[in-house]
Amino acid sequence: MEGRALLSVDEQLKVITSGTMQIVPLDELKKKLEKGTPLNIKLGVDPTSPDLHLGHAVPLRKMRQFQDLGHKVTLIIGNGTALIGDPSGRDSTRPPLTEEQVEENAKTYVAQAMKVLDPNKTTIVHNGEWLKPMQLSDMLGLMSKFNVARILEREDFHNRYTNGMSISLHEFIYPVLQAYDSVVINADVEMGGNDQIFNLLAGRDLMRAQGMEPQVALTMPLLVGLDGTKKMSKSYKNYVGLTDPADDMYGKLMSIADELIPMYFRLCSTLHVDEVEKIDAQFADGTANPYVLKRMLARNICDLYHGEGAGQAAEDTFDATFKRNEVPQDIAEFALSVVETNDEGMVYLAKLMMDVQIATSAGEARRLIDGGSVKINGEAVAPKCYNVVPELFSEGTTIQSGKRRWARLV
């Protein structure tokens, strides 16, 4: 979409500002756009985990919009900064990663990021190339440009300091190194989550101190997870992984709260801003059909990460499973011998559910049984019925837990 670079400043800003939290300062971004030349948009990522979820992809989606507008994108893999660990938003020091862990994670990060970004318009660099060889004199020169009192003002450090919690000295260096990344690549705009604003502004300060035109800081909101309250996170188990199978991805997205649909379209989908605004208007005037829109959203995101047609295929599977109550074709199979009887000659269903991996604990299994979401061959198990007769189980028996977890005995 090379023609995007010819759009007016106002038209570009309509796309750029969609879904953003902060642009500091906005007037400087306008001046940069008015030059009529492609800007260098920076996103630095520390590969601390091998797998990404939709929350991680929010800034990548904004980067793709910049690419479609004709701008350049520089993705910095923080194989240098990751050895320290970003303290932003943390109440404790991050455990250090080995260089081997960082490099292995970086491979999968780039592969997943390229599902969003245009590989032909993306420059990928590793900040270890300029950070690891740095001499002590160079490091001291950089650190002299920063004030410890100001660093302690940032919320995470301030809270830890006032509460008597540990702050390791090396954590102060992190924003310095991130700022230096901006100097090295001469960034026009640096992107990050809203908890990154201090680090992004540090880049502005250092570029100005080096006699360069300072970058603009652009932050994106944290995506709300499937639970509808907390940010999307693996630790909260409310995430949609970019490597999740299409069927699982579709099913998870169909479970989001209706009020999250506009946010997910704006931050996660490939729809143009004009189309997203039409969806916002439908919710505002009460004409929105959340179920239809949710299906559209799930198809779009599945196609993005699994290829065109994956969304429709996942939708067909979803309909077969949940609308017509059919058994999915591709479900995990377990040997009939997994069914064991206890001293009373009964099968303790909670243990069986754990053994066939449709419950993570006996407590969860009992809650599912009591909630009426456990079925054997399509028949719901009665609440409090934790022990069942072994005659219920034979080759071909299906056990269902909730809407998406199935097992078949063979």
mmCIF file with all atom_site columns, N, CA, C and O in Angstrom, residues 366 369-370 381-387:
data_model
loop_
_atom_site.group_PDB
_atom_site.id
_atom_site.type_symbol
_atom_site.label_atom_id
_atom_site.label_alt_id
_atom_site.label_comp_id
_atom_site.label_asym_id
_atom_site.label_entity_id
_atom_site.label_seq_id
_atom_site.pdbx_PDB_ins_code
_atom_site.Cartn_x
_atom_site.Cartn_y
_atom_site.Cartn_z
_atom_site.occupancy
_atom_site.B_iso_or_equiv
_atom_site.pdbx_formal_charge
_atom_site.auth_seq_id
_atom_site.auth_comp_id
_atom_site.auth_asym_id
_atom_site.auth_atom_id
_atom_site.pdbx_PDB_model_num
ATOM 1  N N  . ARG A 1 366 ? -14.317 -31.014 40.213 1.00 0.00 ? 366 ARG A N  1
ATOM 2  C CA . ARG A 1 366 ? -15.555 -31.041 41.013 1.00 0.00 ? 366 ARG A CA 1
ATOM 3  C C  . ARG A 1 366 ? -16.412 -29.800 40.740 1.00 0.00 ? 366 ARG A C  1
ATOM 4  O O  . ARG A 1 366 ? -17.645 -29.886 40.677 1.00 0.00 ? 366 ARG A O  1
ATOM 5  N N  . ILE A 1 369 ? -18.165 -30.324 37.491 1.00 0.00 ? 369 ILE A N  1
ATOM 6  C CA . ILE A 1 369 ? -19.262 -31.284 37.656 1.00 0.00 ? 369 ILE A CA 1
ATOM 7  C C  . ILE A 1 369 ? -20.462 -30.600 38.315 1.00 0.00 ? 369 ILE A C  1
ATOM 8  O O  . ILE A 1 369 ? -21.603 -30.720 37.860 1.00 0.00 ? 369 ILE A O  1
ATOM 9  N N  . ASP A 1 370 ? -20.192 -29.855 39.389 1.00 0.00 ? 370 ASP A N  1
ATOM 10 C CA . ASP A 1 370 ? -21.277 -29.178 40.103 1.00 0.00 ? 370 ASP A CA 1
ATOM 11 C C  . ASP A 1 370 ? -21.957 -28.133 39.239 1.00 0.00 ? 370 ASP A C  1
ATOM 12 O O  . ASP A 1 370 ? -23.145 -27.828 39.419 1.00 0.00 ? 370 ASP A O  1
ATOM 13 N N  . VAL A 1 381 ? -23.420 -34.883 33.637 1.00 0.00 ? 381 VAL A N  1
ATOM 14 C CA . VAL A 1 381 ? -23.240 -35.548 34.930 1.00 0.00 ? 381 VAL A CA 1
ATOM 15 C C  . VAL A 1 381 ? -23.924 -34.699 35.995 1.00 0.00 ? 381 VAL A C  1
ATOM 16 O O  . VAL A 1 381 ? -23.750 -33.471 36.039 1.00 0.00 ? 381 VAL A O  1
ATOM 17 N N  . ALA A 1 382 ? -24.676 -35.309 36.869 1.00 0.00 ? 382 ALA A N  1
ATOM 18 C CA . ALA A 1 382 ? -25.402 -34.573 37.895 1.00 0.00 ? 382 ALA A CA 1
ATOM 19 C C  . ALA A 1 382 ? -24.446 -33.938 38.895 1.00 0.00 ? 382 ALA A C  1
ATOM 20 O O  . ALA A 1 382 ? -23.380 -34.490 39.191 1.00 0.00 ? 382 ALA A O  1
ATOM 21 N N  . PRO A 1 383 ? -24.791 -32.759 39.432 1.00 0.00 ? 383 PRO A N  1
ATOM 22 C CA . PRO A 1 383 ? -23.952 -32.127 40.448 1.00 0.00 ? 383 PRO A CA 1
ATOM 23 C C  . PRO A 1 383 ? -23.707 -33.067 41.627 1.00 0.00 ? 383 PRO A C  1
ATOM 24 O O  . PRO A 1 383 ? -24.579 -33.867 41.993 1.00 0.00 ? 383 PRO A O  1
ATOM 25 N N  . LYS A 1 384 ? -22.524 -32.993 42.188 1.00 0.00 ? 384 LYS A N  1
ATOM 26 C CA . LYS A 1 384 ? -22.069 -33.789 43.335 1.00 0.00 ? 384 LYS A CA 1
ATOM 27 C C  . LYS A 1 384 ? -21.882 -35.271 42.994 1.00 0.00 ? 384 LYS A C  1
ATOM 28 O O  . LYS A 1 384 ? -21.585 -36.075 43.892 1.00 0.00 ? 384 LYS A O  1
ATOM 29 N N  . CYS A 1 385 ? -22.036 -35.612 41.728 1.00 0.00 ? 385 CYS A N  1
ATOM 30 C CA . CYS A 1 385 ? -21.872 -37.013 41.326 1.00 0.00 ? 385 CYS A CA 1
ATOM 31 C C  . CYS A 1 385 ? -20.408 -37.229 40.941 1.00 0.00 ? 385 CYS A C  1
ATOM 32 O O  . CYS A 1 385 ? -20.061 -37.238 39.762 1.00 0.00 ? 385 CYS A O  1
ATOM 33 N N  . TYR A 1 386 ? -19.564 -37.397 41.968 1.00 0.00 ? 386 TYR A N  1
ATOM 34 C CA . TYR A 1 386 ? -18.133 -37.496 41.730 1.00 0.00 ? 386 TYR A CA 1
ATOM 35 C C  . TYR A 1 386 ? -17.686 -38.934 41.445 1.00 0.00 ? 386 TYR A C  1
ATOM 36 O O  . TYR A 1 386 ? -16.652 -39.146 40.815 1.00 0.00 ? 386 TYR A O  1
ATOM 37 N N  . ASN A 1 387 ? -18.435 -39.917 41.909 1.00 0.00 ? 387 ASN A N  1
ATOM 38 C CA . ASN A 1 387 ? -18.147 -41.314 41.638 1.00 0.00 ? 387 ASN A CA 1
ATOM 39 C C  . ASN A 1 387 ? -19.219 -41.879 40.714 1.00 0.00 ? 387 ASN A C  1
ATOM 40 O O  . ASN A 1 387 ? -20.428 -41.737 40.995 1.00 0.00 ? 387 ASN A O  1
#
